[in-house]
Amino acid sequence: MPSRQKPPLRGEGPPALRFEATLGSANYAKAIAATSELGLDRLPDVDRKVRVLLSSDDARKLLERGFEVHLLAPIPVGPLEKSLIMTDRQSQEWIESQLKGIPRKGSK
Amino acid sequence: MYRTIAQIDSATQILSLWFPQVFTRVRLPEASQEGRPVYALRMRAGGGAGRRGVLIVGGTHARELMNPDAIVELAIDLFLSHANGTGLTYGGRSWSADDIALIVEALDIWLVPCINPDGRHYVMTVDDMWRKNRRVNAGTTCVGADLNRNDDIVWGVAQGQTSCSPCSDVYCGPSAFSEPETRNVKYLLDTERMVSFVDVHSYSELVLYPWGHAPTQSTDPTKRFTGLTTGTCTASIPATYSEYMPPRDVQRFTTVAGRIVADIAAVRGRHYTPQTARALYATTGSQGDYAYSRHIANPALYKTYGFTFETGPFLSNSQESFHPTDPTLVKRDAKAGLVGLLQQSVCAIELIGINLFDGEAEVATLRTFRDELLATTPSGREWIALFERAQVALLTAVLRDPKLMQEAADVIRAAARAIADEGSTFKEADAARAARFIRVLKTKTKIRSLQADLGAVIAQVEKMAGRSMQEVIASLLRRKPAKPTKSVGARRRATNTSHGA
């Protein structure tokens, strides 16, 4: 089973460089259709804007179709920040502390 | 903090090994695309066969990291509450020990915290924005299928947020149920009697219900997905098409979703929106829609009410929204919504009828009456809604009191007997007994609106005493429960507190 893998190259998965972006368009349906056509990863947006995760190549294609593309932030391809992942010890200690005092199978 | 897939598996293993009287871990028939095992955890206290099942799944989309953790923690919260005989509190929302005991002792709760273990592993080791599973798509260098587009419901109609391109993040896979991960969920729906299903996603603070592929309508039953051309990746759904849903199911979805949203709001004031999946965007092959569609495609199957939660708000950016630095509060909201769904999956009549007096026939009679007669008119559906409101609030009080439980069983028997014979009369004695029972129930609640509901039932029962069952049924179908009339004092108070322009 693979453990830690190298970030993928273009085509194998996500592109090496990508952005979170919104599409500016007077025609919401047209913008949605364009994201579907390009197979873009559409992200939820509270203001019902068309928010996507895209590569610079995707952004170019959208610009060529006449859309305004607002790049909001670069989203680097990388694993989840390590500090956000529980260690095995933390995980075990948490469950032990939760279940402390409850008689277990085989306990006297 | 988020658990690795190994830690999630370890938690479910610990629960099943330490507390086998409550938890059973089941390895699902298929390993993931990369060969990882996928586990379901069944939670139930006490015995009894043929229980109503609720299936809760998470981790469908790999980057939505909070939900598998929330599902594991929910199992532990319910267990501790039941084991210690304490209630369960999430922020401002509390359930009594009796409420939790009822859930755990009446239902089979099936939890699959993470249906997509490969995706979760990939998020933690390679790309934290990965969404799909890790299928190798032959003939392309693109990886993965979207597990919430792969089910056999209008599969292969690439519209809106569904694509037939393997490089798309919403790729539906090469065929319906091509993925072992979705087949595992189907296996549970095939083999257990699930009355409710929820697929827990992030983010947007939504509670979604069918349909996702088209707007929902309740007027033209000929418009069914079974008549659509699907499965080709070239077919499309006509722009004017709307999918039929019987009014009774629309009511059930909207009322259950409304109560889930209220439960979540009570925690800390987050306002989730209940809506059809299509109102978010068009999708095909989703798990929530599939779960509900099964009984339509094959009437021999149980009806499963399928929901999708989108937990958590939009934060500063999509990465932070999918996996916040501190997900504690979002998980608490999600767990409250899940407990709300579990609570509404208990059926009072089934519980009392089948478990207390072996009354399968009576329960079947009442179910048929509800679904095939009462549900066909707006007034009848109001009566159903009233009953469902009352049962959530009062069932624990009934079960706690053996005398009341016996009276409930007698009322159910009498009702089923009368309904089964339309030529009969609603006997004065039965009416008096039912009214007496409901009066006692009325004393068990402090909720004014519920007291008013029960008052409306007593009025109806007394009015119908001695009439033919045909008249009784016609009245229920024609007349909604009476609205309580305000007393003069109440009217005066309302006038005094109203605000001028």
Tab-separated table of C-alpha atoms in Angstrom, chain B residues 140-423:
chain	number	residue	atom	x	y	z
B	140	THR	CA	-6.024	8.098	-19.633
B	141	THR	CA	-3.614	9.421	-17.061
B	142	CYS	CA	-6.469	10.908	-15.019
B	143	VAL	CA	-7.368	9.216	-11.759
B	144	GLY	CA	-10.605	8.732	-9.863
B	145	ALA	CA	-14.390	8.687	-10.100
B	146	ASP	CA	-16.804	10.841	-8.123
B	147	LEU	CA	-18.515	8.430	-5.711
B	148	ASN	CA	-21.516	10.730	-5.464
B	149	ARG	CA	-22.207	10.436	-9.212
B	150	ASN	CA	-21.757	6.685	-9.625
B	151	ASP	CA	-25.073	5.262	-8.397
B	152	ASP	CA	-27.782	3.797	-10.602
B	153	ILE	CA	-30.135	6.758	-10.656
B	154	VAL	CA	-30.208	8.574	-14.009
B	155	TRP	CA	-26.586	7.464	-14.278
B	156	GLY	CA	-24.643	8.614	-17.307
B	157	VAL	CA	-26.661	11.724	-17.988
B	158	ALA	CA	-23.881	14.282	-17.949
B	159	GLN	CA	-25.594	17.477	-16.953
B	160	GLY	CA	-24.777	20.237	-14.507
B	161	GLN	CA	-22.299	18.895	-11.995
B	162	THR	CA	-21.894	15.438	-13.526
B	163	SER	CA	-19.384	14.535	-16.217
B	164	CYS	CA	-18.499	11.506	-18.318
B	165	SER	CA	-14.914	12.700	-18.700
B	166	PRO	CA	-12.455	10.726	-16.532
B	167	CYS	CA	-10.386	13.877	-15.999
B	168	SER	CA	-13.318	15.746	-14.464
B	169	ASP	CA	-13.692	16.012	-10.708
B	170	VAL	CA	-17.339	15.040	-11.121
B	171	TYR	CA	-16.655	11.997	-13.317
B	172	CYS	CA	-19.456	9.464	-12.927
B	173	GLY	CA	-17.260	6.418	-13.629
B	174	PRO	CA	-17.448	4.057	-16.627
B	175	SER	CA	-20.774	2.522	-15.573
B	176	ALA	CA	-23.311	2.697	-12.754
B	177	PHE	CA	-21.842	1.130	-9.621
B	178	SER	CA	-18.487	0.632	-11.343
B	179	GLU	CA	-16.799	1.480	-8.030
B	180	PRO	CA	-16.380	-0.985	-5.167
B	181	GLU	CA	-16.915	1.866	-2.706
B	182	THR	CA	-20.434	2.617	-3.998
B	183	ARG	CA	-21.244	-1.080	-4.308
B	184	ASN	CA	-20.504	-1.434	-0.597
B	185	VAL	CA	-23.168	1.154	0.240
B	186	LYS	CA	-25.589	-0.538	-2.155
B	187	TYR	CA	-24.880	-3.840	-0.389
B	188	LEU	CA	-26.067	-2.392	2.921
B	189	LEU	CA	-29.197	-0.967	1.303
B	190	ASP	CA	-29.845	-4.357	-0.338
B	191	THR	CA	-29.376	-6.430	2.783
B	192	GLU	CA	-30.786	-4.285	5.590
B	193	ARG	CA	-34.108	-2.574	6.016
B	194	MET	CA	-33.002	1.046	5.937
B	195	VAL	CA	-35.770	3.576	6.510
B	196	SER	CA	-33.417	6.563	6.391
B	197	PHE	CA	-30.106	7.241	4.703
B	198	VAL	CA	-27.780	10.190	4.941
B	199	ASP	CA	-24.562	10.916	3.106
B	200	VAL	CA	-22.653	13.540	5.080
B	201	HIS	CA	-20.714	16.067	2.980
B	202	SER	CA	-19.230	19.544	3.418
B	203	TYR	CA	-19.692	22.494	3.075
B	204	SER	CA	-22.533	25.087	2.721
B	205	GLU	CA	-24.815	24.325	5.699
B	206	LEU	CA	-27.520	22.527	3.767
B	207	VAL	CA	-29.864	19.609	4.342
B	208	LEU	CA	-30.652	18.228	0.885
B	209	TYR	CA	-33.270	15.749	-0.236
B	210	PRO	CA	-34.380	14.422	-3.663
B	211	TRP	CA	-34.452	15.135	-6.443
B	212	GLY	CA	-31.068	16.159	-7.777
B	213	HIS	CA	-31.477	15.504	-11.495
B	214	ALA	CA	-34.593	17.627	-12.084
B	215	PRO	CA	-37.013	19.902	-10.238
B	216	THR	CA	-39.571	18.045	-8.119
B	217	GLN	CA	-43.311	18.081	-8.883
B	218	SER	CA	-46.281	16.285	-7.315
B	219	THR	CA	-48.922	16.573	-10.006
B	220	ASP	CA	-47.894	14.273	-12.835
B	221	PRO	CA	-47.072	10.726	-11.703
B	222	THR	CA	-46.227	9.682	-15.260
B	223	LYS	CA	-42.978	11.652	-15.062
B	224	ARG	CA	-40.669	9.099	-13.483
B	225	PHE	CA	-36.921	8.686	-13.893
B	226	THR	CA	-37.546	5.099	-14.919
B	227	GLY	CA	-38.838	6.454	-18.238
B	228	LEU	CA	-35.783	8.615	-18.961
B	229	THR	CA	-33.067	7.579	-21.379
B	230	THR	CA	-29.952	7.120	-19.306
B	231	GLY	CA	-26.681	5.250	-19.206
B	232	THR	CA	-25.244	6.451	-22.485
B	233	CYS	CA	-23.328	9.623	-21.603
B	234	THR	CA	-25.042	11.221	-24.593
B	235	ALA	CA	-28.640	11.444	-23.364
B	236	SER	CA	-29.939	14.560	-21.655
B	237	ILE	CA	-32.984	15.423	-19.596
B	238	PRO	CA	-35.423	17.765	-21.380
B	239	ALA	CA	-35.276	21.293	-19.938
B	240	THR	CA	-38.993	21.191	-19.123
B	241	TYR	CA	-38.839	17.846	-17.312
B	242	SER	CA	-39.718	17.645	-13.619
B	243	GLU	CA	-39.550	14.455	-11.569
B	244	TYR	CA	-42.617	13.221	-9.707
B	245	MET	CA	-42.683	12.750	-5.975
B	246	PRO	CA	-45.901	11.826	-4.147
B	247	PRO	CA	-47.161	14.658	-1.897
B	248	ARG	CA	-46.777	12.423	1.151
B	249	ASP	CA	-43.039	11.990	0.466
B	250	VAL	CA	-42.594	15.704	-0.220
B	251	GLN	CA	-44.204	16.327	3.149
B	252	ARG	CA	-42.031	13.741	4.883
B	253	PHE	CA	-38.810	15.093	3.381
B	254	THR	CA	-39.655	18.711	4.154
B	255	THR	CA	-40.845	18.085	7.704
B	256	VAL	CA	-37.917	15.822	8.618
B	257	ALA	CA	-35.414	18.224	7.039
B	258	GLY	CA	-37.137	21.113	8.833
B	259	ARG	CA	-36.747	19.395	12.203
B	260	ILE	CA	-33.111	18.509	11.490
B	261	VAL	CA	-32.441	22.147	10.678
B	262	ALA	CA	-34.181	23.203	13.908
B	263	ASP	CA	-32.074	20.736	15.917
B	264	ILE	CA	-28.887	22.145	14.388
B	265	ALA	CA	-29.994	25.747	14.948
B	266	ALA	CA	-30.633	25.011	18.631
B	267	VAL	CA	-26.972	24.054	19.143
B	268	ARG	CA	-25.431	27.485	18.528
B	269	GLY	CA	-27.672	29.265	16.072
B	270	ARG	CA	-26.294	28.076	12.742
B	271	HIS	CA	-29.060	28.186	10.146
B	272	TYR	CA	-28.838	25.291	7.734
B	273	THR	CA	-31.121	25.486	4.701
B	274	PRO	CA	-33.396	22.563	3.822
B	275	GLN	CA	-33.872	22.232	0.064
B	276	THR	CA	-33.979	19.804	-2.842
B	277	ALA	CA	-30.591	18.764	-4.176
B	278	ARG	CA	-31.506	20.245	-7.563
B	279	ALA	CA	-31.799	23.678	-5.950
B	280	LEU	CA	-28.050	23.489	-5.290
B	281	TYR	CA	-27.161	22.227	-8.753
B	282	ALA	CA	-28.135	19.443	-11.137
B	283	THR	CA	-26.582	16.073	-10.384
B	284	THR	CA	-27.159	12.487	-11.438
B	285	GLY	CA	-26.074	9.237	-9.798
B	286	SER	CA	-25.981	10.661	-6.263
B	287	GLN	CA	-26.251	8.416	-3.214
B	288	GLY	CA	-29.108	10.284	-1.527
B	289	ASP	CA	-31.271	10.150	-4.655
B	290	TYR	CA	-30.387	6.504	-5.264
B	291	ALA	CA	-31.369	5.453	-1.756
B	292	TYR	CA	-34.809	7.013	-2.187
B	293	SER	CA	-35.258	5.903	-5.818
B	294	ARG	CA	-34.869	2.203	-5.147
B	295	HIS	CA	-38.481	1.506	-4.179
B	296	ILE	CA	-39.686	3.311	-7.306
B	297	ALA	CA	-37.420	1.363	-9.650
B	298	ASN	CA	-38.364	-1.839	-7.835
B	299	PRO	CA	-41.574	-1.677	-5.780
B	300	ALA	CA	-40.554	-4.831	-3.915
B	301	LEU	CA	-37.855	-2.829	-2.098
B	302	TYR	CA	-38.310	-0.797	1.075
B	303	LYS	CA	-38.711	2.922	0.859
B	304	THR	CA	-35.633	4.708	2.182
B	305	TYR	CA	-35.750	8.441	2.762
B	306	GLY	CA	-32.405	9.672	1.432
B	307	PHE	CA	-30.741	12.858	2.642
B	308	THR	CA	-27.454	14.635	2.036
B	309	PHE	CA	-25.990	16.998	4.622
B	310	GLU	CA	-23.500	19.698	3.656
B	311	THR	CA	-21.886	20.498	6.979
B	312	GLY	CA	-20.114	23.701	7.906
B	313	PRO	CA	-20.102	27.223	6.542
B	314	PHE	CA	-17.842	28.800	3.946
B	315	LEU	CA	-14.819	30.123	5.804
B	316	SER	CA	-11.962	32.158	4.419
B	317	ASN	CA	-11.338	29.860	1.444
B	318	SER	CA	-12.362	26.440	0.193
B	319	GLN	CA	-9.439	24.602	1.836
B	320	GLU	CA	-10.333	25.994	5.254
B	321	SER	CA	-14.012	25.265	4.569
B	322	PHE	CA	-13.416	21.620	3.653
B	323	HIS	CA	-11.089	21.002	6.576
B	324	PRO	CA	-11.128	23.811	9.129
B	325	THR	CA	-8.220	24.199	11.515
B	326	ASP	CA	-10.683	23.500	14.331
B	327	PRO	CA	-13.702	21.477	13.181
B	328	THR	CA	-15.125	20.937	16.692
B	329	LEU	CA	-18.149	23.217	16.389
B	330	VAL	CA	-19.084	22.089	12.886
B	331	LYS	CA	-18.913	18.457	13.975
B	332	ARG	CA	-21.181	19.250	16.911
B	333	ASP	CA	-23.765	20.813	14.591
B	334	ALA	CA	-23.535	17.802	12.286
B	335	LYS	CA	-23.999	15.348	15.143
B	336	ALA	CA	-27.078	17.235	16.338
B	337	GLY	CA	-28.561	16.958	12.851
B	338	LEU	CA	-27.817	13.245	12.759
B	339	VAL	CA	-29.445	12.642	16.147
B	340	GLY	CA	-32.448	14.584	14.844
B	341	LEU	CA	-32.674	12.259	11.847
B	342	LEU	CA	-32.325	9.164	14.041
B	343	GLN	CA	-35.054	10.381	16.367
B	344	GLN	CA	-37.426	10.882	13.462
B	345	SER	CA	-36.672	7.436	12.082
B	346	VAL	CA	-38.388	5.751	15.021
B	347	CYS	CA	-41.994	4.797	14.318
B	348	ALA	CA	-44.253	4.713	17.387
B	349	ILE	CA	-46.906	2.471	15.924
B	350	GLU	CA	-44.393	-0.031	14.607
B	351	LEU	CA	-42.515	-0.058	17.890
B	352	ILE	CA	-45.567	-0.534	20.063
B	353	GLY	CA	-47.442	-2.752	17.624
B	354	ILE	CA	-44.698	-5.177	16.672
B	355	ASN	CA	-42.591	-5.203	19.801
B	356	LEU	CA	-45.348	-5.164	22.397
B	357	PHE	CA	-48.133	-7.271	20.997
B	358	ASP	CA	-46.787	-8.988	17.918
B	359	GLY	CA	-49.123	-6.945	15.755
B	360	GLU	CA	-47.544	-7.109	12.286
B	361	ALA	CA	-50.994	-7.316	10.690
B	362	GLU	CA	-52.314	-4.281	12.594
B	363	VAL	CA	-49.213	-2.228	11.760
B	364	ALA	CA	-49.501	-3.196	8.097
B	365	THR	CA	-53.178	-2.141	8.072
B	366	LEU	CA	-52.373	1.236	9.589
B	367	ARG	CA	-49.400	1.767	7.253
B	368	THR	CA	-51.530	1.023	4.204
B	369	PHE	CA	-54.233	3.350	5.503
B	370	ARG	CA	-51.655	6.124	6.000
B	371	ASP	CA	-49.860	5.726	2.669
B	372	GLU	CA	-52.673	4.780	0.346
B	373	LEU	CA	-55.583	6.758	1.741
B	374	LEU	CA	-54.688	9.446	4.246
B	375	ALA	CA	-51.676	10.626	2.229
B	376	THR	CA	-53.792	11.297	-0.841
B	377	THR	CA	-55.394	14.536	0.355
B	378	PRO	CA	-53.923	17.714	1.890
B	379	SER	CA	-56.124	17.295	4.982
B	380	GLY	CA	-55.092	13.677	5.407
B	381	ARG	CA	-51.436	14.690	5.199
B	382	GLU	CA	-52.013	17.301	7.916
B	383	TRP	CA	-53.237	14.497	10.185
B	384	ILE	CA	-50.123	12.466	9.371
B	385	ALA	CA	-47.917	15.466	10.154
B	386	LEU	CA	-49.720	15.982	13.443
B	387	PHE	CA	-49.186	12.359	14.394
B	388	GLU	CA	-45.491	12.508	13.532
B	389	ARG	CA	-45.031	15.690	15.573
B	390	ALA	CA	-46.700	14.079	18.553
B	391	GLN	CA	-44.855	10.756	18.399
B	392	VAL	CA	-41.398	12.340	18.476
B	393	ALA	CA	-42.327	14.223	21.637
B	394	LEU	CA	-44.433	11.641	23.436
B	395	LEU	CA	-43.195	8.175	22.597
B	396	THR	CA	-40.659	8.052	25.420
B	397	ALA	CA	-43.357	9.044	27.931
B	398	VAL	CA	-45.522	6.176	26.710
B	399	LEU	CA	-42.725	3.635	26.804
B	400	ARG	CA	-41.772	4.658	30.334
B	401	ASP	CA	-45.246	3.895	31.655
B	402	PRO	CA	-46.394	0.248	31.325
B	403	LYS	CA	-50.054	1.185	31.827
B	404	LEU	CA	-49.909	3.857	29.146
B	405	MET	CA	-48.078	1.474	26.850
B	406	GLN	CA	-50.836	-1.091	27.262
B	407	GLU	CA	-53.448	1.548	26.526
B	408	ALA	CA	-51.501	2.603	23.408
B	409	ALA	CA	-51.448	-1.002	22.245
B	410	ASP	CA	-55.221	-1.284	22.809
B	411	VAL	CA	-55.865	1.921	20.848
B	412	ILE	CA	-53.675	0.707	17.975
B	413	ARG	CA	-55.522	-2.630	17.895
B	414	ALA	CA	-58.916	-0.948	17.929
B	415	ALA	CA	-57.927	1.548	15.229
B	416	ALA	CA	-56.552	-1.167	12.958
B	417	ARG	CA	-59.681	-3.302	13.477
B	418	ALA	CA	-61.994	-0.420	12.639
B	419	ILE	CA	-60.008	0.701	9.587
B	420	ALA	CA	-59.863	-2.830	8.213
B	421	ASP	CA	-63.659	-2.936	8.133
B	422	GLU	CA	-65.061	0.172	6.477
B	423	GLY	CA	-68.571	-1.134	7.004
